[in-house]
Tab-separated table of C-alpha atoms in Angstrom:
chain	number	residue	atom	x	y	z
A	1	GLN	CA	79.333	126.828	108.167
A	2	LYS	CA	77.994	128.357	111.388
A	3	ARG	CA	81.553	129.031	112.542
A	4	HIS	CA	82.315	130.652	109.171
A	5	GLN	CA	79.212	132.895	109.495
A	6	GLN	CA	80.244	133.939	113.023
A	7	LYS	CA	83.758	134.706	111.814
A	8	SER	CA	82.357	136.728	108.899
A	9	LEU	CA	79.978	138.632	111.210
A	10	LYS	CA	82.826	139.409	113.618
A	11	LYS	CA	84.973	140.666	110.714
A	12	ASN	CA	82.116	142.893	109.459
A	13	LEU	CA	81.646	144.373	112.959
A	14	GLN	CA	85.364	145.133	113.161
A	15	MET	CA	85.240	146.822	109.755
A	16	MET	CA	82.189	148.871	110.783
A	17	ARG	CA	83.974	150.034	113.941
A	18	ARG	CA	87.077	150.922	111.977
A	19	ASN	CA	85.085	152.915	109.424
A	20	ASN	CA	82.739	154.393	111.999
A	21	SER	CA	83.446	158.095	112.456
A	22	VAL	CA	81.896	160.291	115.113
A	23	ASP	CA	79.954	163.352	113.980
A	24	LEU	CA	81.593	165.907	116.285
A	25	SER	CA	79.174	168.611	115.102
A	26	LEU	CA	76.559	167.025	117.413
A	27	PHE	CA	78.764	167.569	120.469
A	28	LEU	CA	80.169	170.560	122.345
A	29	LEU	CA	83.543	170.437	124.078
A	30	ILE	CA	82.769	171.517	127.652
A	31	ALA	CA	85.695	170.369	129.822
A	32	LYS	CA	88.963	168.474	129.993
A	33	ILE	CA	90.248	165.986	132.532
A	34	GLY	CA	93.243	167.617	134.198
A	35	LYS	CA	95.833	166.676	136.796
A	36	THR	CA	95.172	163.921	139.314
A	37	ARG	CA	94.247	164.741	142.905
A	38	GLY	CA	94.937	162.284	145.702
A	39	LEU	CA	95.293	158.528	145.335
A	40	LYS	CA	91.665	157.431	144.792
A	41	GLY	CA	91.172	158.407	141.152
A	42	GLU	CA	90.073	161.999	141.698
A	43	PHE	CA	91.148	164.696	139.243
A	44	PHE	CA	90.761	168.368	138.464
A	45	LEU	CA	88.195	169.047	135.751
A	46	ARG	CA	88.994	172.101	133.614
A	47	SER	CA	85.735	173.693	132.487
A	48	TYR	CA	85.460	175.601	129.198
A	49	ALA	CA	82.083	177.065	130.177
A	50	GLN	CA	81.898	180.784	130.932
A	51	ASN	CA	80.575	179.832	134.371
A	52	PRO	CA	82.399	176.627	135.427
A	53	GLU	CA	79.497	175.529	137.625
A	54	THR	CA	77.385	175.194	134.454
A	55	LEU	CA	78.840	171.660	134.288
A	56	PHE	CA	76.641	170.655	137.224
A	57	SER	CA	73.482	171.225	135.175
A	58	PHE	CA	74.273	168.473	132.632
A	59	LYS	CA	73.228	164.863	133.144
A	60	LYS	CA	75.180	163.126	130.361
A	61	PHE	CA	78.825	163.533	129.425
A	62	TYR	CA	80.874	161.907	126.671
A	63	ALA	CA	84.535	161.254	125.880
A	64	LEU	CA	85.995	160.325	122.515
A	65	SER	CA	87.585	156.884	122.436
A	66	THR	CA	89.272	155.152	119.522
A	67	LEU	CA	85.985	153.617	118.359
A	68	ALA	CA	83.259	156.077	119.230
A	69	MET	CA	81.926	158.740	121.565
A	70	GLU	CA	81.355	156.926	124.862
A	71	GLU	CA	79.200	158.095	127.745
A	72	VAL	CA	81.238	158.972	130.842
A	73	HIS	CA	79.667	158.492	134.290
A	74	PHE	CA	80.834	160.822	137.044
A	75	GLU	CA	80.633	159.665	140.647
A	76	PHE	CA	80.819	163.312	141.685
A	77	MET	CA	81.796	166.827	140.631
A	78	ARG	CA	82.294	169.547	143.222
A	79	VAL	CA	83.945	172.923	143.732
A	80	SER	CA	87.076	172.887	145.866
A	81	ASN	CA	89.093	176.104	146.339
A	82	SER	CA	87.707	177.615	143.090
A	83	ASN	CA	88.592	174.431	141.161
A	84	ILE	CA	86.308	171.615	140.080
A	85	VAL	CA	87.293	168.223	141.466
A	86	ALA	CA	85.682	165.137	139.954
A	87	LYS	CA	85.786	161.358	139.958
A	88	LEU	CA	84.576	158.796	137.434
A	89	LYS	CA	82.487	155.896	138.742
A	90	SER	CA	84.664	153.157	137.252
A	91	ILE	CA	88.025	154.549	138.402
A	92	ASN	CA	89.265	154.170	141.977
A	93	GLU	CA	93.050	154.570	141.842
A	94	ILE	CA	95.521	157.194	140.703
A	95	ASP	CA	97.115	154.813	138.159
A	96	GLU	CA	93.720	154.128	136.559
A	97	ILE	CA	92.952	157.812	136.016
A	98	LYS	CA	96.486	158.409	134.687
A	99	ALA	CA	95.968	155.554	132.210
A	100	TYR	CA	92.567	157.002	131.243
A	101	GLY	CA	94.371	160.164	130.164
A	102	GLN	CA	93.558	163.839	130.013
A	103	ARG	CA	90.562	163.394	127.740
A	104	ASP	CA	88.212	166.036	126.452
A	105	ILE	CA	84.684	165.907	127.886
A	106	PHE	CA	81.716	166.682	125.627
A	107	VAL	CA	77.965	167.231	125.978
A	108	LEU	CA	75.340	166.888	123.275
A	109	LYS	CA	74.429	170.253	121.741
A	110	SER	CA	70.792	169.114	121.744
A	111	GLU	CA	70.899	169.020	125.571
A	112	LEU	CA	72.035	172.631	125.962
A	113	PRO	CA	69.470	174.919	127.607
A	114	LYS	CA	67.485	177.025	125.132
A	115	LEU	CA	68.481	180.696	124.971
A	116	ASP	CA	66.482	183.833	124.265
A	117	ASP	CA	66.287	185.079	120.673
A	118	ASN	CA	68.927	187.764	121.299
A	119	GLU	CA	71.386	185.280	122.859
A	120	ALA	CA	73.603	182.618	121.334
A	121	TYR	CA	76.253	180.093	122.273
A	122	TRP	CA	79.731	180.875	120.933
A	123	PHE	CA	79.611	177.946	118.488
A	124	GLU	CA	76.360	179.372	117.039
A	125	LEU	CA	78.063	182.705	116.301
A	126	GLU	CA	80.654	181.217	113.949
A	127	GLY	CA	79.757	181.945	110.341
A	128	MET	CA	77.230	184.692	111.171
A	129	LEU	CA	77.246	187.804	108.984
A	130	VAL	CA	78.276	190.959	110.879
A	131	THR	CA	76.572	194.201	109.839
A	132	ASN	CA	77.108	197.634	111.394
A	133	LEU	CA	74.498	200.328	112.129
A	134	GLU	CA	75.205	201.991	108.756
A	135	GLY	CA	74.166	198.790	106.971
A	136	GLN	CA	77.712	197.917	105.917
A	137	HIS	CA	78.500	194.181	105.871
A	138	LEU	CA	81.810	193.770	107.719
A	139	GLY	CA	82.265	190.030	107.193
A	140	HIS	CA	81.606	186.669	108.824
A	141	ILE	CA	82.542	185.559	112.328
A	142	GLN	CA	85.505	183.234	112.124
A	143	GLY	CA	85.797	182.588	115.857
A	144	VAL	CA	85.407	183.883	119.393
A	145	ASN	CA	88.556	184.456	121.432
A	146	ASN	CA	89.439	185.767	124.855
A	147	PHE	CA	92.745	187.570	125.185
A	148	GLY	CA	92.262	188.384	128.874
A	149	ALA	CA	90.017	191.436	129.192
A	150	SER	CA	86.856	190.259	127.425
A	151	ASP	CA	85.573	188.022	124.672
A	152	VAL	CA	86.398	189.182	121.145
A	153	LEU	CA	84.750	188.308	117.832
A	154	GLU	CA	87.225	187.629	115.032
A	155	ILE	CA	85.680	188.704	111.742
A	156	LYS	CA	86.879	187.556	108.328
A	157	PRO	CA	86.143	190.660	106.222
A	158	LEU	CA	84.290	190.563	102.914
A	159	ASN	CA	86.837	193.121	101.679
A	160	LYS	CA	89.914	190.924	101.019
A	161	LYS	CA	92.271	193.936	101.281
A	162	ILE	CA	91.548	194.303	104.997
A	163	LYS	CA	93.003	192.082	107.729
A	164	ASN	CA	90.712	190.284	110.157
A	165	ILE	CA	88.599	192.640	112.250
A	166	LEU	CA	88.459	192.178	116.036
A	167	ILE	CA	85.274	193.348	117.748
A	168	PRO	CA	84.849	193.239	121.557
A	169	PHE	CA	81.783	191.256	122.622
A	170	ILE	CA	80.107	193.916	124.774
A	171	LYS	CA	76.334	193.494	124.659
A	172	ASN	CA	74.099	196.577	124.343
A	173	ARG	CA	77.155	198.734	123.565
A	174	VAL	CA	79.055	197.143	120.681
A	175	ILE	CA	76.868	194.081	120.063
A	176	ILE	CA	73.440	195.574	119.379
A	177	SER	CA	71.515	192.415	118.482
A	178	ILE	CA	71.907	188.773	117.488
A	179	ASP	CA	69.457	187.412	114.918
A	180	LYS	CA	69.830	183.623	114.847
A	181	SER	CA	67.010	183.168	112.332
A	182	ASN	CA	68.870	185.334	109.772
A	183	ASN	CA	72.324	184.158	110.922
A	184	SER	CA	73.477	187.745	111.514
A	185	ILE	CA	74.710	190.161	114.171
A	186	LEU	CA	74.208	193.931	114.291
A	187	VAL	CA	77.152	195.874	115.757
A	188	ASP	CA	78.073	199.461	116.550
A	189	TRP	CA	81.504	199.222	114.882
A	190	GLN	CA	83.294	200.539	111.835
A	191	GLU	CA	85.439	198.581	109.384
A	192	ASP	CA	88.484	200.784	110.094
A	193	TYR	CA	88.412	200.705	113.929
């Protein structure tokens, strides 16, 4: 009977793992493991942060595996010729890092540094209502993109007859204020620009 209970417990654990889904809303994609460098398991780390060196301020990193979000332990991260080179503690050969794959690296949103009231992370902007100086509601932020010159807010207009509105993210000129408590942004922009 003891063997049967152990077998049943093992089966339940397998089912829980299979049904276990990770709540990605708790995490922020911050980097991606890139090409290998050298023979000792080093690789280029592609940062998605506005300032790549922001990565150095985080203590815990995570990668999505088949079962769950697993903590990833870096042996080091450093700047080399304007690139970030890194190495994981458990990997010491080029074949091991190739087998590990070019995984996405996440941090917990709860561990992000707090910002001033008039500042926000890009993920916090999505869904905010955009209002211009005339009090006209332009729509909701669908995403933040960068097409080369500067960051651009993509607005899904409330007026269904209009295509998406693109607004350059230029603080104190186009972006007047960000009000996180009311989930809104005030802009100096017209619907027909």
